[in-house]
Amino acid sequence: MKKVTIKDVAKEAEVSPSTVSRVISDSPNISKSTKEKVRFIMDEMGYYPNAIARSLVKQKTRSIGLVMSRPTDRALANPFFSGVIQGIAAVAQEKNYSLLLTAADNYEDEYQEALKQLKVGRVDGLVLLASRINDDLIKQLLKNNFPFVLIGRSQEFPSIPRVDNDNYKAAFDLIEKLIKSGYKDFSVLAGHKDYVFTGDRLKGVIDALKAHSMNLDPVKIEFTDFTFKSAEQSAYKILSNHKTDALIAFDDLLGMAAVQTAEALGFSVPDQLGIVGFNDHTLVSYLKPSLTTVKIPIVDMGERAISMLIKMLEDSSYTGEEEIISTEIIERESLKFI
Amino acid sequence: MKKVTIKDVAKEAEVSPSTVSRVISDSPNISKSTKEKVRFIMDEMGYYPNAIARSLVKQKTRSIGLVMSRPTDRALANPFFSGVIQGIAAVAQEKNYSLLLTAADNYEDEYQEALKQLKVGRVDGLVLLASRINDDLIKQLLKNNFPFVLIGRSQEFPSIPRVDNDNYKAAFDLIEKLIKSGYKDFSVLAGHKDYVFTGDRLKGVIDALKAHSMNLDPVKIEFTDFTFKSAEQSAYKILSNHKTDALIAFDDLLGMAAVQTAEALGFSVPDQLGIVGFNDHTLVSYLKPSLTTVKIPIVDMGERAISMLIKMLEDSSYTGEEEIISTEIIERESLKFI
DNA sequence: TTATTAAATGCAAACGCTTGCACAAACACT
DNA sequence: AGTGTTTGTGCAAGCGTTTGCATTTAATAA
């Protein structure tokens, strides 16, 4: 089964390759009759234009690299990433772009890998699911003038093309609402310190408390990674040592761990202890008690990020912008507002 | 910032492009001194060989397409897919292959999309996460002699390159063990009918019962899709209408829904009703009660599938094989064996 | 009819690389 | 010194497209 090229089609249709090419792109200055003839032959021969060759001359690949700033295995285990990818994949498909997944064992390699995909011309641009502080990759990208959009926020480079939710405000508003509802003793089960959003949310919490002349006893903050085990331990530390009536977990998974730990310790949720998560992962919302949470439109963020990138790629006068997506508090069973 | 090509490097190093090319591939018949000189220049100029051009002449892209036989959004929502991708991504990275994600809204498009990636030469081969019955894509692939490996089983094409676990045996063994433990009234919360593994597991269950002169009342089987809602409804149907002491769910998510439904109906798990799932999704193992399950090494399956594919691509005498991976029953709290 | 313009097609270069083959230089052997 | 091998490089074709420009053919105008 020899591969059929544009030349084969041309020969068969008794036209030149250029003509076939123009038929493919539906050029207006090819006669209707020729188009029909060529199209017929293409079908008959089972011809598909070679994407690589086309990419070479067009200097565009129509594919986009996806970088997750953490080991892929762990990344994918988190529903957050699945959600983002969902959104990205949907739009990519619709706009006829391919998605190139980049994986690596550690941060450093990951960066290098991603950058390389761009340098070797395999992708036209990058979507960064970066959440870590101190992003060297961004620096590189900027320096090389490579198109990318970040999902999240970079500390060093505040205004770059990105889409994010306002974590500070989300946390701030949440606390205000909690205070209004009469909660007094707050504790937080935070994510990993290295993530930018952890810091942002924490600041939101603290500022909101300050605004009401309260403050968050630092020992009531526990940082943890996203494994269930360590989340349980952290929850245990908080709950067994401190009086608290509202526990804010910076991810639903952490919230879920907190609920279980709390119940194991004999707290009744939400009566004695309210627990609220972040993200609104589908699965977690079905637990008993179902989790009150700050919903972040993850899929939507993915969609917007890639849409922005594609726009940047296709319209050179557009250089991207900052899109902040709003969040929403969803009240379920694990914490009740008045 | 003009892109630097092999010619630029050649000129700068005062050698021919061929020489530079050979330096890149570390050809043995380039002198050490020349290599050093050229490498130095390459570094200095920030040269990266263009992957597209290379692909064009080599007729290889070193990238692999990933096809999930269901809408990407729903696919990604399921931990099973994340797991497989984890495995695939890890190996791909290690072996220096890129991963191309293919998405589409519906099955038909998905197939077309995937096939197209191959036909246009964007990928060298395909990994199919196909679980549905009656796979037209496979037929096409076979006909066109395209390299692929299937994760799962195809009814129409039993012996093709694939990796799978023996769902029939896993279910059969599970039931035997349950019978030995004294369970008598079985019910099953099955996945969607269209999936091959649903049928396989069901057959395993039924055959095992037959082997012990028992049979499964057909009304005690409920098919459901993988949304939590429909799983709950199905579990409700079973539990509120039939006497049962062991409920087998064909996925941990379904098992989790069953546990909740059972408890809501006043059954105590596992004392009055044992519930066992399939897959061993990490998250679900942490629930209370933790889920007894048939562990399927999902990540491992992904790894093997892509390894097989790469081997097929790189060694033309190797045409793939069938790898069956064994499963393991993991006893936790939701169902106790004697 | 001939000149003029518009419409349809072909030519050939280019995209950035690899590789078979030819060839020059350096070395080894009678 | 002459012949035969190595060893290291360069030449040029080719991978399958696209596209600016030239060219042919058809259509219109004079």
XYZ file of C-alpha atoms (C1' of nucleotides) in Angstrom:
736
model
C 0.000 0.000 0.000
C 2.136 2.794 -1.330
C 1.331 6.179 0.042
C -0.328 8.392 -2.535
C 1.045 11.897 -2.898
C -0.095 15.025 -4.534
C 1.964 14.151 -7.572
C 0.192 10.872 -8.061
C -3.107 12.619 -7.968
C -1.839 15.258 -10.349
C -0.657 12.714 -12.829
C -3.861 10.760 -12.668
C -5.957 13.863 -13.088
C -3.663 15.185 -15.797
C -3.019 18.458 -14.085
C -0.055 19.869 -12.220
C 0.549 19.402 -8.517
C -0.053 23.098 -8.020
C -3.526 22.696 -9.349
C -4.244 19.853 -7.010
C -2.921 21.898 -4.148
C -5.225 24.713 -5.090
C -8.131 22.381 -5.297
C -7.371 21.237 -1.780
C -7.430 24.755 -0.497
C -10.441 25.500 -2.633
C -8.760 28.346 -4.412
C -11.170 30.573 -6.351
C -9.182 30.534 -9.550
C -9.573 26.911 -10.335
C -12.415 26.119 -12.645
C -15.348 24.232 -11.349
C -14.870 21.390 -13.746
C -11.234 20.905 -12.773
C -12.133 20.949 -9.125
C -14.680 18.267 -9.616
C -12.381 16.105 -11.634
C -9.531 16.429 -9.163
C -11.753 15.842 -6.164
C -13.070 12.726 -7.748
C -9.593 11.405 -8.346
C -8.505 12.278 -4.825
C -11.367 10.307 -3.423
C -10.794 7.430 -5.716
C -7.130 7.176 -4.862
C -7.700 7.709 -1.170
C -5.446 10.712 -1.100
C -4.778 12.649 2.091
C -2.502 15.659 1.992
C 0.555 15.132 4.125
C 0.384 17.311 7.192
C 4.093 17.321 7.796
C 4.969 18.576 4.364
C 2.334 21.199 4.637
C 3.608 22.267 8.026
C 7.083 22.582 6.657
C 6.206 25.071 3.997
C 3.597 26.889 5.984
C 5.781 27.106 9.038
C 2.767 26.273 11.145
C 1.910 22.971 12.685
C -1.584 23.649 13.851
C -0.783 21.930 17.053
C -0.498 23.198 20.557
C 1.598 21.945 23.396
C 0.197 21.272 26.803
C 2.501 21.661 29.740
C 1.676 20.761 33.274
C 4.146 22.066 35.706
C 4.373 18.915 37.704
C 5.035 15.278 37.111
C 2.423 14.165 34.680
C 1.411 11.202 36.708
C 0.552 13.260 39.725
C -0.956 15.952 37.616
C -3.352 13.644 35.947
C -4.393 12.115 39.185
C -5.894 15.446 40.088
C -9.350 16.174 38.740
C -8.340 19.748 38.226
C -6.092 18.837 35.378
C -8.567 16.501 33.812
C -11.035 19.323 33.858
C -8.740 21.780 32.213
C -7.787 19.281 29.577
C -11.409 18.602 28.855
C -11.955 22.212 28.034
C -8.795 22.496 26.044
C -9.414 19.360 24.062
C -12.904 20.378 23.128
C -11.869 23.701 21.686
C -8.788 22.291 20.035
C -10.903 19.806 18.222
C -13.441 22.344 17.168
C -10.804 24.697 15.835
C -8.951 21.893 14.189
C -5.822 21.995 16.259
C -3.932 19.046 17.614
C -2.875 18.757 21.199
C 0.571 17.656 22.145
C 0.960 16.384 25.665
C 4.306 16.953 27.258
C 5.431 14.825 30.112
C 8.498 14.651 32.252
C 9.610 13.298 35.547
C 10.488 16.521 37.213
C 9.920 20.207 36.862
C 13.198 21.007 35.278
C 12.850 18.418 32.551
C 9.294 19.376 32.004
C 10.286 22.914 31.229
C 13.038 21.871 28.962
C 10.808 19.419 27.213
C 8.123 21.980 26.615
C 10.488 24.618 25.430
C 12.034 22.134 23.102
C 8.720 21.315 21.488
C 8.504 24.942 20.562
C 12.096 25.343 19.492
C 12.037 22.341 17.255
C 8.867 23.681 15.762
C 6.593 20.876 16.700
C 3.984 23.157 18.198
C 2.842 26.673 17.456
C 2.198 27.645 21.015
C 1.877 26.475 24.569
C -0.790 26.281 27.208
C 0.767 26.279 30.624
C -0.993 24.707 33.532
C 1.496 26.211 35.843
C 0.799 26.847 39.397
C 4.187 26.930 40.932
C 5.981 29.977 42.061
C 9.070 31.208 40.271
C 8.547 30.104 36.769
C 11.683 29.974 34.772
C 9.848 28.617 31.781
C 7.849 31.794 31.454
C 10.997 33.826 31.456
C 12.366 31.748 28.622
C 9.170 31.917 26.670
C 8.989 35.645 26.995
C 12.606 36.071 26.008
C 12.138 33.950 22.906
C 8.910 35.625 22.095
C 7.020 32.362 21.954
C 3.236 32.400 22.063
C 1.759 30.939 25.212
C -0.996 31.417 27.696
C -0.884 30.577 31.324
C -3.651 29.101 33.345
C -3.013 30.541 36.730
C -0.850 33.383 37.840
C 2.845 34.035 37.785
C 4.369 35.999 40.596
C 7.272 37.294 38.645
C 5.322 38.131 35.544
C 1.986 39.496 36.584
C 0.738 40.668 33.228
C 1.100 38.031 30.627
C -1.585 36.318 28.592
C -3.413 34.181 31.087
C -6.708 33.035 32.411
C -7.357 32.580 36.032
C -9.898 33.023 38.710
C -9.378 35.588 41.395
C -8.298 33.341 44.199
C -7.760 36.195 46.561
C -11.239 37.521 46.106
C -12.830 34.107 46.194
C -11.276 33.398 49.548
C -11.992 36.872 50.830
C -15.640 36.699 49.907
C -15.979 33.259 51.341
C -14.679 34.334 54.701
C -16.890 37.368 54.775
C -19.874 35.223 54.120
C -18.817 32.842 56.849
C -18.368 35.612 59.326
C -21.783 36.943 58.499
C -23.125 33.501 59.164
C -21.666 33.580 62.616
C -18.586 31.444 62.265
C -15.799 32.488 64.569
C -12.956 30.042 64.742
C -11.436 29.438 61.389
C -8.795 26.999 60.318
C -7.428 26.276 56.922
C -6.207 23.170 55.244
C -4.066 24.702 52.536
C -2.499 23.087 49.531
C 1.161 22.947 48.844
C 3.106 26.071 49.682
C 4.754 26.230 46.286
C 1.563 26.887 44.431
C 0.712 30.445 43.731
C -2.972 29.990 44.384
C -2.274 28.681 47.854
C -0.699 31.963 48.769
C -3.413 33.963 47.083
C -6.217 32.217 48.846
C -4.465 32.425 52.138
C -4.001 36.119 51.763
C -7.670 36.452 50.952
C -8.591 34.606 54.105
C -6.302 36.622 56.309
C -7.271 39.970 54.856
C -10.939 39.197 55.265
C -10.391 38.309 58.878
C -8.388 41.457 59.426
C -11.153 43.474 57.889
C -13.324 42.168 60.681
C -10.649 42.612 63.285
C -10.107 38.928 63.635
C -7.004 37.037 62.875
C -6.077 33.566 61.909
C -3.938 31.827 64.441
C -1.019 30.640 62.329
C -1.011 27.243 63.926
C -4.422 26.696 62.498
C -3.031 26.653 59.016
C -1.710 23.407 57.704
C -0.012 23.013 54.380
C -0.275 19.696 52.680
C 0.201 18.062 49.341
C -2.654 16.536 47.454
C -2.384 13.005 48.653
C -5.198 11.787 50.754
C -2.937 10.550 53.487
C -1.140 13.753 54.171
C -4.400 15.648 53.984
C -5.838 13.444 56.681
C -2.827 13.973 58.865
C -3.006 17.703 58.485
C -6.699 17.717 59.205
C -6.036 15.656 62.249
C -3.426 18.096 63.473
C -5.820 20.961 63.198
C -8.863 19.313 64.612
C -7.282 17.561 67.517
C -5.398 20.593 68.734
C -7.549 23.567 68.059
C -11.003 24.811 68.566
C -12.541 25.544 65.215
C -16.026 25.832 63.815
C -15.181 26.352 60.145
C -12.480 24.579 58.249
C -11.586 25.882 54.826
C -9.891 23.364 52.566
C -8.198 24.701 49.467
C -9.307 21.770 47.385
C -12.297 19.479 47.476
C -10.092 16.479 47.889
C -8.630 18.028 50.984
C -12.110 18.916 52.111
C -13.188 15.372 51.694
C -10.280 14.180 53.780
C -11.178 16.737 56.394
C -14.763 15.563 56.562
C -13.700 12.018 57.137
C -11.151 12.946 59.715
C -13.605 15.150 61.512
C -16.219 12.467 61.660
C -13.690 9.948 62.816
C -12.808 12.324 65.618
C -16.436 12.554 66.599
C -17.290 15.949 65.213
C -20.636 16.143 63.592
C -20.472 17.922 60.259
C -21.849 20.520 59.733
C -23.391 20.997 63.180
C -20.246 21.281 65.201
C -17.887 21.916 62.380
C -18.493 23.350 58.959
C -16.189 22.322 56.162
C -15.882 24.004 52.807
C -13.771 22.991 49.830
C -12.595 24.574 46.609
C -13.124 23.638 42.971
C -16.370 21.695 42.931
C -15.064 18.453 41.572
C -18.015 16.459 40.358
C -17.318 13.337 42.239
C -16.824 14.948 45.563
C -20.133 16.674 45.410
C -21.901 13.361 45.755
C -20.368 12.384 49.037
C -22.268 12.265 52.280
C -22.267 14.857 53.578
C -21.958 16.577 50.247
C -19.328 19.232 50.184
C -20.030 22.917 50.332
C -17.490 24.447 48.012
C -16.212 27.392 46.068
C -16.864 26.431 42.515
C -14.161 27.201 40.012
C -15.164 26.797 36.387
C -12.237 24.661 35.473
C -13.393 23.404 32.124
C -14.291 26.900 31.160
C -10.830 28.100 32.057
C -9.326 25.516 29.778
C -11.569 26.571 26.957
C -10.749 30.207 27.319
C -7.053 29.641 27.616
C -6.781 27.746 24.389
C -9.169 30.061 22.619
C -6.988 32.967 23.578
C -3.895 31.180 22.384
C -5.431 30.304 19.063
C -6.502 33.870 18.609
C -2.968 34.990 19.303
C -1.665 32.555 16.750
C -4.065 33.546 14.056
C -4.243 37.253 14.576
C -0.791 38.675 14.977
C -2.107 41.994 16.163
C -3.663 40.319 19.167
C -1.208 39.655 21.938
C -3.427 38.120 24.545
C -4.881 39.500 27.694
C -5.701 38.642 31.274
C -9.004 36.960 31.798
C -10.263 36.560 35.287
C -13.139 34.218 35.720
C -15.460 34.560 38.612
C -16.181 31.886 41.139
C -19.284 30.945 42.997
C -20.010 29.566 46.409
C -22.079 26.421 46.321
C -23.829 25.524 49.505
C -24.264 21.855 50.181
C -24.329 19.835 53.357
C -20.878 20.097 54.872
C -21.252 23.716 55.804
C -24.381 25.788 56.193
C -24.673 29.513 55.856
C -27.410 31.176 57.783
C 14.713 36.855 16.121
C 15.276 34.952 12.922
C 15.118 31.215 13.194
C 18.501 29.595 12.767
C 18.694 26.685 10.370
C 21.195 24.025 9.635
C 22.593 26.105 6.825
C 23.336 28.994 9.096
C 25.226 26.739 11.392
C 27.047 25.187 8.464
C 28.113 28.523 7.134
C 29.277 29.736 10.498
C 31.220 26.554 11.119
C 32.583 26.540 7.608
C 31.361 23.072 6.820
C 28.537 21.733 4.720
C 25.014 21.196 6.000
C 25.515 17.471 5.620
C 28.325 17.612 8.085
C 26.234 19.479 10.575
C 23.489 16.947 10.124
C 25.911 14.170 10.805
C 27.167 15.896 13.871
C 23.626 16.101 15.141
C 23.142 12.397 14.699
C 26.601 11.789 16.084
C 27.725 9.940 13.021
C 30.951 7.978 13.543
C 32.626 9.264 10.443
C 32.911 12.819 11.474
C 36.168 13.729 13.106
C 36.219 14.625 16.712
C 37.569 18.059 16.071
C 34.833 18.872 13.578
C 32.184 17.644 15.957
C 33.445 19.847 18.702
C 33.632 22.853 16.511
C 30.149 22.353 15.114
C 28.642 21.638 18.494
C 30.134 24.774 19.842
C 28.639 26.817 17.043
C 25.263 25.163 17.448
C 25.197 26.079 21.081
C 26.379 29.549 20.432
C 23.744 30.174 17.811
C 21.003 28.496 19.770
C 20.289 26.065 17.022
C 17.594 23.418 17.310
C 17.010 21.036 14.438
C 13.574 21.441 12.978
C 11.457 18.451 13.846
C 9.045 18.916 11.000
C 11.700 18.927 8.347
C 13.276 15.913 9.875
C 9.972 14.123 10.010
C 9.381 14.864 6.383
C 12.506 13.199 5.169
C 12.483 10.414 7.693
C 8.837 9.679 7.154
C 8.475 9.285 10.878
C 7.052 11.763 13.305
C 7.998 10.137 16.558
C 4.593 10.899 17.845
C 1.749 8.686 18.801
C -1.945 9.352 18.703
C -4.201 8.690 21.624
C -7.783 7.818 20.882
C -10.471 7.440 23.446
C -13.546 5.883 22.107
C -15.899 8.261 23.753
C -16.407 11.947 24.026
C -13.221 13.305 25.468
C -14.918 15.223 28.154
C -16.615 12.229 29.589
C -13.579 10.111 29.067
C -11.380 12.380 31.040
C -13.820 12.607 33.846
C -13.223 8.954 34.500
C -10.168 8.078 36.560
C -9.635 5.068 34.370
C -8.572 7.213 31.489
C -6.400 9.423 33.586
C -4.668 6.330 34.799
C -4.029 4.954 31.374
C -2.750 8.272 30.171
C -0.401 8.470 33.102
C 1.198 5.246 32.050
C 1.303 6.180 28.429
C 2.720 9.611 29.025
C 5.482 8.302 31.223
C 6.741 5.829 28.675
C 6.285 8.211 25.789
C 8.460 10.723 27.507
C 11.102 8.201 28.386
C 11.284 6.892 24.851
C 11.207 10.346 23.418
C 7.877 10.179 21.682
C 5.244 12.852 21.628
C 1.652 12.221 22.445
C -1.126 13.579 20.314
C -4.496 13.772 21.962
C -7.450 13.313 19.702
C -10.799 14.623 20.680
C -14.213 14.674 19.146
C -17.792 15.097 20.130
C -19.037 11.713 19.137
C -17.791 8.274 18.317
C -18.008 8.604 14.600
C -16.030 11.803 14.467
C -13.567 10.454 16.919
C -12.793 7.563 14.641
C -12.501 9.736 11.627
C -10.340 12.167 13.472
C -7.985 9.483 14.665
C -7.740 7.815 11.335
C -7.029 11.120 9.768
C -4.110 11.790 12.055
C -2.591 8.651 10.707
C -3.471 9.248 7.106
C -2.097 12.721 7.050
C 1.027 11.364 8.636
C 0.910 13.299 11.827
C 1.414 10.242 13.996
C 3.231 6.980 13.517
C 0.750 4.853 15.370
C -2.260 4.821 17.594
C -3.130 3.704 21.082
C -6.806 2.942 21.305
C -8.620 3.195 24.578
C -11.550 1.509 23.048
C -14.039 -0.320 25.046
C -17.068 -0.285 22.862
C -18.417 -3.151 20.930
C -18.275 -3.205 17.164
C -15.304 -1.153 16.374
C -15.259 0.150 12.897
C -12.047 2.003 13.493
C -10.178 -1.222 14.041
C -11.435 -2.561 10.778
C -10.123 0.495 8.998
C -6.813 0.371 10.763
C -6.339 -3.247 9.894
C -7.288 -2.689 6.306
C -4.841 0.136 5.939
C -2.190 -1.737 7.791
C -1.679 1.016 10.299
C 0.181 0.291 13.513
C -1.948 0.414 16.615
C -2.517 -1.290 19.890
C -5.770 -1.600 21.682
C -6.306 -1.325 25.367
C -9.227 -3.621 25.909
C -10.764 -6.225 23.724
C -12.507 -6.152 20.390
C -15.288 -8.590 19.790
C -14.912 -8.689 16.068
C -11.165 -8.868 16.050
C -10.062 -11.047 18.897
C -6.411 -11.333 18.087
C -4.885 -7.997 17.416
C -2.109 -6.224 19.273
C -3.645 -5.329 22.584
C -3.245 -5.260 26.292
C -6.035 -6.070 28.607
C -6.887 -7.763 31.810
C -8.951 -10.902 31.796
C -12.248 -9.477 32.847
C -14.012 -12.768 32.562
C -11.597 -14.486 34.866
C -11.455 -11.598 37.300
C -15.203 -11.708 37.711
C -15.301 -15.482 37.820
C -12.681 -15.678 40.528
C -14.319 -12.948 42.513
C -17.619 -14.767 42.592
C -15.990 -18.017 43.544
C -14.311 -16.340 46.433
C -17.560 -14.750 47.484
C -19.385 -18.048 47.362
C -16.694 -19.644 49.455
C -17.170 -16.854 51.937
C -20.802 -17.745 52.225
C -22.462 -15.081 50.140
C -25.647 -16.276 48.512
C -27.686 -13.537 46.941
C -25.749 -11.647 44.338
C -26.654 -8.583 42.407
C -24.622 -6.597 39.953
C -24.394 -2.976 39.135
C -22.967 -3.202 35.654
C -21.534 -0.494 33.474
C -22.861 0.511 30.153
C -24.003 -2.339 27.928
C -21.986 -1.167 24.969
C -18.665 -1.770 26.621
C -16.994 -5.037 25.935
C -15.735 -5.450 29.461
C -19.238 -5.169 30.832
C -20.236 -8.249 28.919
C -17.076 -10.088 29.833
C -17.418 -9.472 33.515
C -21.051 -10.364 33.445
C -20.308 -13.635 31.769
C -17.684 -14.357 34.370
C -20.191 -13.761 37.114
C -22.845 -15.912 35.559
C -20.529 -18.767 34.712
C -19.138 -18.848 38.200
C -22.613 -19.011 39.632
C -23.538 -21.778 37.233
C -20.454 -23.679 38.250
C -21.943 -23.727 41.699
C -25.416 -24.461 40.497
C -26.638 -21.007 41.312
C -27.933 -18.467 38.962
C -28.232 -14.759 38.808
C -31.736 -13.518 38.675
C -31.651 -11.246 35.661
C -33.612 -8.565 37.395
C -30.762 -8.208 39.803
C -28.572 -6.825 37.078
C -28.722 -3.140 36.379
C -26.875 -1.446 33.588
C -25.901 2.133 34.074
C -23.632 4.745 32.683
C -20.854 6.247 34.694
C -22.615 9.243 36.088
C -23.154 9.228 39.764
C -26.835 9.966 39.460
C -27.752 7.057 37.277
C -25.597 4.772 39.345
C -27.517 5.758 42.441
C -30.807 5.133 40.721
C -29.730 1.729 39.557
C -28.429 0.821 42.968
C -31.711 1.944 44.423
C -33.644 -0.263 42.036
C -31.669 -3.273 43.030
C -31.588 -2.698 46.732
C -35.159 -1.678 47.251
C -36.607 -4.559 45.267
C -34.400 -7.523 45.872
C -32.824 -9.455 48.617
C -29.113 -9.377 48.190
C -26.079 -9.842 50.391
C -23.351 -9.062 47.884
C -23.451 -6.327 45.319
C -20.798 -6.334 42.626
C -20.222 -2.992 40.965
C -18.250 -2.984 37.753
C -16.458 0.190 38.648
C -15.399 1.777 41.908
C -17.416 4.849 41.153
C -20.497 2.704 40.833
C -19.491 0.897 43.981
C -19.218 4.153 45.801
C -22.683 5.154 44.654
C -23.950 1.793 45.795
C -22.460 2.214 49.246
C -24.126 5.540 49.686
C -27.442 4.337 48.412
C -27.292 1.274 50.605
C -26.559 3.292 53.701
C -29.276 5.737 52.844
C -31.658 2.800 52.641
C -30.574 1.658 56.042
C -28.367 -1.252 55.099
C -25.259 -1.534 57.127
C -22.229 -2.148 54.958
C -20.613 -4.650 55.085
C -22.628 -6.427 57.787
C -25.905 -6.763 55.960
C -24.630 -6.078 52.515
C -21.190 -6.478 51.027
C -20.193 -4.237 48.181
C -17.248 -4.707 45.911
C -16.021 -2.513 43.126
C -13.631 -2.779 40.204
C -10.471 -0.878 39.315
C -9.120 0.372 42.615
C -9.224 4.050 41.918
C -7.049 5.745 44.453
C -9.531 8.221 45.688
C -12.291 5.775 46.260
C -10.152 3.612 48.450
C -10.139 6.299 51.079
C -13.848 6.509 51.588
C -15.620 5.265 54.660
C -16.241 2.418 54.435
C -13.297 1.897 52.162
C -14.143 -0.084 49.102
C -13.241 -3.705 48.619
C -12.317 -3.972 44.994
C -10.829 -5.904 42.125
C -7.673 -4.027 41.399
C -6.827 -3.489 37.769
C -3.347 -2.153 37.109
C -4.461 0.632 34.898
C -1.274 2.630 34.746
C 0.623 -0.504 33.987
C -1.699 -1.284 31.119
C -1.037 2.094 29.613
C 2.675 1.588 29.910
C 2.597 -1.777 28.272
C 0.346 -0.681 25.481
C 2.578 2.124 24.385
C 5.696 0.082 24.873
C 4.280 -2.528 22.578
C 3.376 0.057 20.000
C 6.802 1.612 20.061
C 8.361 -1.776 19.663
C 6.153 -2.400 16.669
C 7.188 0.886 15.176
C 10.870 0.366 15.670
C 11.178 -3.292 14.906
C 9.318 -4.131 11.755
C 9.590 -7.843 12.365
C 7.566 -7.465 15.537
C 3.856 -7.238 14.944
C 2.555 -7.019 18.450
C 0.902 -9.538 20.669
C -1.822 -9.970 23.220
C -0.857 -9.149 26.734
C -3.206 -10.085 29.496
C -2.508 -8.528 32.816
C -3.664 -10.165 35.965
C -5.903 -8.582 38.529
C -6.033 -8.833 42.251
C -8.768 -8.719 44.810
C -8.197 -6.126 47.469
C -10.130 -6.558 50.648
C -11.124 -3.433 52.440
C -14.112 -2.514 54.525
C -17.100 -2.615 52.225
C -17.074 -6.359 51.865
C -15.426 -8.942 54.033
C -14.328 -12.396 52.974
C -14.263 -15.038 55.641
C -10.004 40.356 -37.173
C -6.760 41.888 -33.770
C -5.654 43.800 -29.416
C -6.714 43.668 -24.438
C -8.039 41.665 -20.372
C -9.531 38.057 -17.443
C -9.501 33.305 -16.063
C -7.218 28.976 -15.450
C -3.180 26.428 -15.064
C 1.773 25.202 -14.923
C 6.764 26.069 -13.530
C 10.018 26.101 -10.293
C 11.733 27.516 -6.037
C 11.328 27.051 -1.338
C 10.463 25.002 3.484
C 14.822 22.488 6.598
C 16.484 18.491 6.884
C 18.870 13.487 5.642
C 21.634 10.366 3.035
C 23.645 7.691 -0.989
C 27.354 8.471 -3.549
C 31.523 10.594 -5.108
C 35.760 12.271 -3.929
C 40.003 14.117 -1.799
C 43.364 13.469 1.573
C 45.854 10.632 4.579
C 47.647 6.466 5.671
C 49.298 1.625 4.979
C 51.314 -1.828 2.403
C 54.402 -4.012 -1.261
C 56.848 5.196 -6.023
C 52.567 2.955 -6.896
C 48.395 0.824 -5.416
C 44.820 -0.072 -2.063
C 42.326 1.338 2.114
C 40.552 4.182 5.353
C 38.702 8.346 7.018
C 36.374 12.636 6.670
C 33.549 15.822 3.849
C 30.808 17.746 0.310
C 27.278 17.467 -3.526
C 22.886 17.088 -4.796
C 18.645 14.812 -4.811
C 14.684 14.009 -2.377
C 10.797 14.120 1.374
C 5.373 16.300 -0.065
C 3.619 20.450 0.028
C 2.592 25.693 -1.152
C 2.840 29.889 -3.798
C 4.686 33.949 -6.617
C 5.122 34.500 -11.135
C 4.909 33.285 -15.926
C 2.178 31.399 -19.355
C -1.568 29.680 -21.900
C -6.250 29.782 -23.131
C -10.658 31.845 -23.309
C -13.447 35.770 -23.326
C -14.360 40.473 -24.282
C -13.706 44.769 -26.565
C -12.519 47.592 -30.381
